[in-house]
Amino acid sequence: MTETPVISGPETVSQTIERYASQRPQMEPILRAFESPLRERAKLREEFARDSLDLSGIDCSRLVGGDTGAPLLAGVDLAFLARWIERSASALLPLLQRAMPDSQELDRIAEAASGKGLDLKACGRMLLDGDRASLEREAEVFGVSPAMLEFTLAEILAAPLASLTDQLQEKLHEASWRQGVCPVCGSFPSVACLGRPETVELDSLVGGGGQKYLHCSLCGHDWRYRRDACPACENADPGTREMHHAVKARQERIEACTKCGAYFLCIDLREYAEDPDLSVAPLALMHLDIIASGKGYRPLAPAPWNTFPAREAEGA
């Protein structure tokens, strides 16, 4: 990789899982469990790429200003994504049910989404808005936890929003976005990476690399971000930012902020033989989440694999 992380595809998902599973056999069960949903998400992204959207309702001028702009989907009705959302739900829900076979909550969500009262577009809008109160009410109606409803909605929205991002690449490339949330959907990153050396001007000199990219936990967009700041609160005081590594794996680290208590994971691609699919990487780094949780930090983007009972975190 020279400028941006690799685009997720079915084969890159499987290849990344193979590499991580061989390196960390203890992570193989969770990697294998989610291989089918992740591959399907990547296939849907490719499928949707052949279906052009009406983007007239997307105001790209929102991105101007970098520090003061608003995400493109802030307040936007998701009706224009309706056919993609429905297709994604029908393809992914059965795979998620198999990936998490003990989850009766997923069964209830799948039943409710099949024409029995769960409005995926409306709930998706709540998710993008961070409207937890409304999501909690929806979760109560269907007898599921808010966390499971949010996770399932994010899985369903991932491919539609990734494909939307693909169609907006030219505008996104022109933007000077400098915030810690995604310029497309406003979500926090699931993982960050430090880029490989890249070619610069002056007769194709090669820089040292290390530019930081944040990878959106929802739509998968990658955008550049300053290396010295917390995406959650933009704190850049070096005295309030900590880094932690697992033993013998300094290319993968926890970056934590003692000011706001948030953390995210970061991988240094300069130390990787091949670029990983960043939709897979958070699963393979779960051991770092356990360490961070044990130190009392909370993840920027909560997911089933980075939220733990207190006793599990304490025993890490």
Short mmCIF file of C-alpha atoms in Angstrom, two decimals:
data_model
loop_
_atom_site.label_atom_id
_atom_site.label_comp_id
_atom_site.label_asym_id
_atom_site.label_seq_id
_atom_site.Cartn_x
_atom_site.Cartn_y
_atom_site.Cartn_z
CA MET A 1 0.00 0.00 0.00
CA THR A 2 1.31 3.43 -0.90
CA GLU A 3 -1.54 5.84 -0.28
CA THR A 4 -4.69 4.23 1.11
CA PRO A 5 -5.57 0.85 2.65
CA VAL A 6 -6.78 -1.93 0.39
CA ILE A 7 -10.45 -2.04 -0.63
CA SER A 8 -12.29 -4.91 1.00
CA GLY A 9 -13.16 -7.79 -1.33
CA PRO A 10 -14.20 -11.41 -0.74
CA GLU A 11 -10.72 -12.72 -1.50
CA THR A 12 -8.90 -10.13 0.60
CA VAL A 13 -11.20 -11.04 3.50
CA SER A 14 -10.31 -14.75 3.24
CA GLN A 15 -6.62 -14.11 2.64
CA THR A 16 -6.42 -11.86 5.70
CA ILE A 17 -8.22 -14.43 7.83
CA GLU A 18 -5.80 -17.14 6.67
CA ARG A 19 -2.77 -15.03 7.61
CA TYR A 20 -4.09 -13.98 11.00
CA ALA A 21 -5.31 -17.51 11.81
CA SER A 22 -1.87 -18.97 11.07
CA GLN A 23 -0.18 -16.30 13.20
CA ARG A 24 -2.69 -16.45 16.09
CA PRO A 25 -4.39 -19.83 16.32
CA GLN A 26 -6.24 -18.71 19.45
CA MET A 27 -8.14 -16.15 17.34
CA GLU A 28 -9.10 -18.63 14.60
CA PRO A 29 -12.56 -19.54 15.97
CA ILE A 30 -13.87 -15.97 15.93
CA LEU A 31 -12.17 -15.25 12.60
CA ARG A 32 -13.79 -18.31 11.00
CA ALA A 33 -17.16 -17.53 12.56
CA PHE A 34 -17.33 -14.15 10.88
CA GLU A 35 -15.68 -15.09 7.59
CA SER A 36 -18.96 -15.73 5.76
CA PRO A 37 -20.65 -12.47 6.85
CA LEU A 38 -17.54 -10.45 6.00
CA ARG A 39 -17.20 -12.10 2.59
CA GLU A 40 -20.87 -11.50 1.89
CA ARG A 41 -20.55 -7.83 2.83
CA ALA A 42 -17.69 -7.52 0.37
CA LYS A 43 -19.71 -9.29 -2.35
CA LEU A 44 -22.67 -6.97 -1.76
CA ARG A 45 -20.39 -3.98 -2.06
CA GLU A 46 -19.30 -5.22 -5.48
CA GLU A 47 -22.90 -5.97 -6.47
CA PHE A 48 -24.11 -2.50 -5.47
CA ALA A 49 -21.25 -0.90 -7.38
CA ARG A 50 -23.06 -1.89 -10.59
CA ASP A 51 -26.19 0.00 -9.49
CA SER A 52 -25.85 3.79 -9.72
CA LEU A 53 -27.63 5.87 -7.10
CA ASP A 54 -29.38 9.20 -7.34
CA LEU A 55 -26.96 11.30 -5.27
CA SER A 56 -28.79 14.61 -5.72
CA GLY A 57 -29.67 14.63 -2.03
CA ILE A 58 -26.02 14.47 -0.95
CA ASP A 59 -24.55 17.92 -0.32
CA CYS A 60 -20.79 17.54 -0.78
CA SER A 61 -20.22 21.19 0.18
CA ARG A 62 -20.63 20.00 3.78
CA LEU A 63 -17.08 18.65 3.64
CA VAL A 64 -15.58 22.08 2.99
CA GLY A 65 -13.73 23.45 5.96
CA GLY A 66 -12.36 20.20 7.33
CA ASP A 67 -12.61 21.05 11.01
CA THR A 68 -16.12 22.51 10.86
CA GLY A 69 -17.86 20.47 8.14
CA ALA A 70 -20.61 17.92 8.68
CA PRO A 71 -20.68 14.27 7.56
CA LEU A 72 -22.42 13.79 4.23
CA LEU A 73 -25.21 11.63 5.64
CA ALA A 74 -26.01 13.79 8.67
CA GLY A 75 -29.78 14.20 8.71
CA VAL A 76 -30.23 12.60 5.27
CA ASP A 77 -33.23 10.28 4.76
CA LEU A 78 -31.91 6.80 3.94
CA ALA A 79 -34.84 6.04 1.60
CA PHE A 80 -32.54 6.38 -1.42
CA LEU A 81 -30.63 3.35 -0.08
CA ALA A 82 -33.79 1.31 0.59
CA ARG A 83 -33.27 -1.41 -2.02
CA TRP A 84 -29.66 -1.91 -0.98
CA ILE A 85 -30.57 -2.08 2.72
CA GLU A 86 -33.28 -4.66 2.08
CA ARG A 87 -30.95 -6.74 -0.07
CA SER A 88 -28.21 -6.56 2.55
CA ALA A 89 -30.56 -7.63 5.34
CA SER A 90 -31.87 -10.63 3.41
CA ALA A 91 -28.33 -11.78 2.55
CA LEU A 92 -26.59 -11.10 5.86
CA LEU A 93 -29.05 -11.95 8.60
CA PRO A 94 -28.96 -15.73 7.99
CA LEU A 95 -25.16 -15.65 7.98
CA LEU A 96 -25.04 -13.64 11.20
CA GLN A 97 -27.42 -16.11 12.81
CA ARG A 98 -25.02 -18.92 11.93
CA ALA A 99 -22.01 -16.90 13.10
CA MET A 100 -23.66 -16.31 16.48
CA PRO A 101 -25.77 -19.47 16.88
CA ASP A 102 -26.58 -18.93 20.56
CA SER A 103 -28.13 -15.53 19.99
CA GLN A 104 -31.90 -15.68 20.31
CA GLU A 105 -31.81 -11.91 19.95
CA LEU A 106 -30.59 -12.19 16.37
CA ASP A 107 -33.44 -14.57 15.63
CA ARG A 108 -35.91 -11.99 16.92
CA ILE A 109 -34.29 -9.21 14.90
CA ALA A 110 -34.37 -11.33 11.73
CA GLU A 111 -38.04 -12.12 12.25
CA ALA A 112 -38.91 -8.48 12.93
CA ALA A 113 -36.99 -7.33 9.86
CA SER A 114 -38.97 -9.69 7.63
CA GLY A 115 -42.01 -7.41 7.47
CA LYS A 116 -42.89 -7.62 11.17
CA GLY A 117 -42.38 -4.09 12.34
CA LEU A 118 -38.63 -3.37 12.28
CA ASP A 119 -38.04 -0.42 9.96
CA LEU A 120 -34.40 -0.81 8.98
CA LYS A 121 -34.17 2.60 7.29
CA ALA A 122 -35.61 4.43 10.30
CA CYS A 123 -33.46 2.49 12.76
CA GLY A 124 -30.44 3.04 10.53
CA ARG A 125 -31.09 6.77 10.75
CA MET A 126 -31.21 6.48 14.56
CA LEU A 127 -27.86 4.66 14.48
CA LEU A 128 -26.23 7.35 12.34
CA ASP A 129 -27.68 10.06 14.59
CA GLY A 130 -26.40 8.36 17.73
CA ASP A 131 -30.00 8.40 18.98
CA ARG A 132 -29.55 5.73 21.62
CA ALA A 133 -32.82 6.56 23.41
CA SER A 134 -34.87 5.75 20.31
CA LEU A 135 -32.84 2.61 19.63
CA GLU A 136 -33.40 1.47 23.20
CA ARG A 137 -37.16 1.86 22.72
CA GLU A 138 -37.00 -0.13 19.47
CA ALA A 139 -34.92 -2.83 21.15
CA GLU A 140 -37.43 -3.10 23.98
CA VAL A 141 -40.30 -3.55 21.52
CA PHE A 142 -38.61 -6.57 19.95
CA GLY A 143 -37.17 -8.01 23.15
CA VAL A 144 -33.49 -7.54 22.32
CA SER A 145 -30.60 -5.61 23.82
CA PRO A 146 -29.75 -2.20 22.35
CA ALA A 147 -26.18 -3.41 21.77
CA MET A 148 -27.33 -6.35 19.64
CA LEU A 149 -29.73 -4.18 17.66
CA GLU A 150 -26.97 -1.62 17.00
CA PHE A 151 -24.51 -4.32 15.96
CA THR A 152 -27.00 -5.93 13.57
CA LEU A 153 -27.99 -2.60 12.03
CA ALA A 154 -24.31 -1.76 11.50
CA GLU A 155 -23.71 -5.10 9.76
CA ILE A 156 -26.70 -4.54 7.47
CA LEU A 157 -25.75 -0.94 6.65
CA ALA A 158 -22.06 -1.69 6.07
CA ALA A 159 -22.24 -2.78 2.42
CA PRO A 160 -24.76 -0.14 1.28
CA LEU A 161 -22.75 2.64 2.91
CA ALA A 162 -19.45 1.27 1.59
CA SER A 163 -20.85 1.26 -1.95
CA LEU A 164 -22.17 4.77 -1.46
CA THR A 165 -18.68 5.77 -0.35
CA ASP A 166 -17.24 4.23 -3.51
CA GLN A 167 -19.52 6.40 -5.65
CA LEU A 168 -18.44 9.50 -3.71
CA GLN A 169 -14.69 8.85 -3.88
CA GLU A 170 -13.88 11.77 -6.16
CA LYS A 171 -15.60 14.26 -3.85
CA LEU A 172 -14.07 12.67 -0.77
CA HIS A 173 -10.61 12.83 -2.30
CA GLU A 174 -11.03 16.58 -2.81
CA ALA A 175 -12.19 17.21 0.76
CA SER A 176 -9.93 18.54 3.51
CA TRP A 177 -11.60 16.55 6.29
CA ARG A 178 -9.66 16.64 9.57
CA GLN A 179 -12.13 15.30 12.12
CA GLY A 180 -12.00 12.05 14.09
CA VAL A 181 -15.38 10.88 12.79
CA CYS A 182 -16.04 9.60 9.29
CA PRO A 183 -16.81 12.27 6.68
CA VAL A 184 -19.44 10.01 5.11
CA CYS A 185 -21.50 8.59 7.97
CA GLY A 186 -20.12 10.28 11.09
CA SER A 187 -19.05 7.04 12.82
CA PHE A 188 -15.87 6.51 14.81
CA PRO A 189 -13.08 4.30 13.45
CA SER A 190 -12.80 0.61 14.28
CA VAL A 191 -9.05 0.63 13.66
CA ALA A 192 -6.31 2.95 12.46
CA CYS A 193 -3.22 2.21 10.42
CA LEU A 194 0.09 3.86 9.70
CA GLY A 195 0.74 3.83 5.96
CA ARG A 196 3.69 2.49 4.06
CA PRO A 197 6.24 4.81 2.42
CA GLU A 198 4.65 6.75 -0.41
CA THR A 199 5.96 8.39 -3.54
CA VAL A 200 6.14 12.18 -3.32
CA GLU A 201 7.02 14.85 -5.86
CA LEU A 202 10.58 15.93 -6.69
CA ASP A 203 11.53 13.15 -9.09
CA SER A 204 9.49 10.48 -7.34
CA LEU A 205 11.26 10.56 -4.00
CA VAL A 206 9.88 8.12 -1.46
CA GLY A 207 8.82 9.43 1.93
CA GLY A 208 9.18 7.53 5.18
CA GLY A 209 5.50 6.69 5.48
CA GLY A 210 3.67 6.57 8.75
CA GLN A 211 0.74 8.76 7.72
CA LYS A 212 -2.21 7.78 9.90
CA TYR A 213 -5.49 6.62 8.37
CA LEU A 214 -8.68 5.97 10.30
CA HIS A 215 -10.93 3.15 9.08
CA CYS A 216 -14.64 3.78 9.63
CA SER A 217 -16.35 1.14 11.76
CA LEU A 218 -19.56 1.45 9.73
CA CYS A 219 -19.01 2.34 6.07
CA GLY A 220 -15.34 1.32 5.83
CA HIS A 221 -14.14 4.67 4.48
CA ASP A 222 -10.47 5.49 5.17
CA TRP A 223 -9.40 9.06 5.82
CA ARG A 224 -6.23 10.72 6.97
CA TYR A 225 -5.95 11.97 10.54
CA ARG A 226 -3.25 13.59 12.62
CA ARG A 227 -1.02 11.17 14.49
CA ASP A 228 -0.94 13.03 17.80
CA ALA A 229 -4.65 13.44 18.59
CA CYS A 230 -7.51 11.41 20.02
CA PRO A 231 -10.32 11.00 17.46
CA ALA A 232 -12.95 11.07 20.21
CA CYS A 233 -12.08 14.39 21.88
CA GLU A 234 -9.26 15.73 19.64
CA ASN A 235 -6.97 15.94 22.67
CA ALA A 236 -3.33 16.21 21.59
CA ASP A 237 -1.67 16.66 24.98
CA PRO A 238 1.13 14.05 25.00
CA GLY A 239 0.84 13.78 28.77
CA THR A 240 -2.69 12.40 28.50
CA ARG A 241 -2.20 9.90 25.67
CA GLU A 242 -0.90 6.38 26.21
CA MET A 243 0.21 3.54 23.95
CA HIS A 244 0.28 -0.14 24.89
CA HIS A 245 1.53 -3.17 22.96
CA ALA A 246 1.16 -6.89 23.30
CA VAL A 247 4.42 -8.76 23.91
CA LYS A 248 6.44 -9.20 20.68
CA ALA A 249 3.89 -7.32 18.59
CA ARG A 250 4.89 -3.67 18.63
CA GLN A 251 3.46 -3.23 15.11
CA GLU A 252 0.01 -3.41 16.72
CA ARG A 253 -0.92 -1.13 19.56
CA ILE A 254 -3.57 0.44 21.74
CA GLU A 255 -3.79 4.22 21.60
CA ALA A 256 -5.66 5.49 24.65
CA CYS A 257 -6.69 8.93 25.88
CA THR A 258 -6.69 9.46 29.64
CA LYS A 259 -8.66 12.67 29.19
CA CYS A 260 -11.82 11.07 27.74
CA GLY A 261 -11.15 7.39 28.50
CA ALA A 262 -11.48 6.21 24.90
CA TYR A 263 -9.10 4.00 22.97
CA PHE A 264 -8.64 2.63 19.47
CA LEU A 265 -6.30 0.11 17.90
CA CYS A 266 -3.60 0.98 15.39
CA ILE A 267 -1.48 -1.20 13.13
CA ASP A 268 1.76 -0.14 11.49
CA LEU A 269 1.63 -1.37 7.90
CA ARG A 270 5.34 -0.69 7.50
CA GLU A 271 5.85 -3.77 9.68
CA TYR A 272 3.36 -5.94 7.77
CA ALA A 273 4.46 -8.13 4.85
CA GLU A 274 1.02 -7.66 3.22
CA ASP A 275 -1.78 -5.20 3.79
CA PRO A 276 -4.66 -6.72 5.77
CA ASP A 277 -8.31 -6.27 4.97
CA LEU A 278 -9.27 -3.73 7.62
CA SER A 279 -12.74 -5.22 8.05
CA VAL A 280 -11.01 -8.32 9.45
CA ALA A 281 -8.23 -6.72 11.50
CA PRO A 282 -10.35 -5.75 14.55
CA LEU A 283 -11.30 -9.40 15.09
CA ALA A 284 -7.66 -10.49 15.05
CA LEU A 285 -6.70 -7.77 17.55
CA MET A 286 -9.20 -8.78 20.21
CA HIS A 287 -6.38 -9.53 22.63
CA LEU A 288 -5.55 -5.83 22.62
CA ASP A 289 -9.17 -4.97 23.37
CA ILE A 290 -9.02 -7.22 26.43
CA ILE A 291 -5.88 -5.41 27.60
CA ALA A 292 -7.46 -1.99 27.06
CA SER A 293 -10.65 -3.00 28.85
CA GLY A 294 -8.59 -4.26 31.79
CA LYS A 295 -7.02 -0.82 32.04
CA GLY A 296 -10.46 0.79 32.21
CA TYR A 297 -10.64 2.24 28.69
CA ARG A 298 -13.70 2.08 26.45
CA PRO A 299 -13.62 1.36 22.70
CA LEU A 300 -14.42 4.14 20.24
CA ALA A 301 -16.58 1.73 18.25
CA PRO A 302 -18.16 -0.94 20.52
CA ALA A 303 -18.69 -4.40 19.00
CA PRO A 304 -19.32 -7.90 20.38
CA TRP A 305 -15.58 -8.69 20.17
CA ASN A 306 -14.35 -5.62 22.09
CA THR A 307 -16.83 -5.39 24.97
CA PHE A 308 -16.28 -7.78 27.86
CA PRO A 309 -17.63 -8.63 31.29
CA ALA A 310 -15.63 -6.91 34.00
CA ARG A 311 -14.19 -10.18 35.34
CA GLU A 312 -12.87 -11.17 31.87
CA ALA A 313 -11.13 -7.82 31.42
CA GLU A 314 -9.62 -7.99 34.88
CA GLY A 315 -8.15 -11.41 34.12
CA ALA A 316 -6.41 -10.30 30.91
#
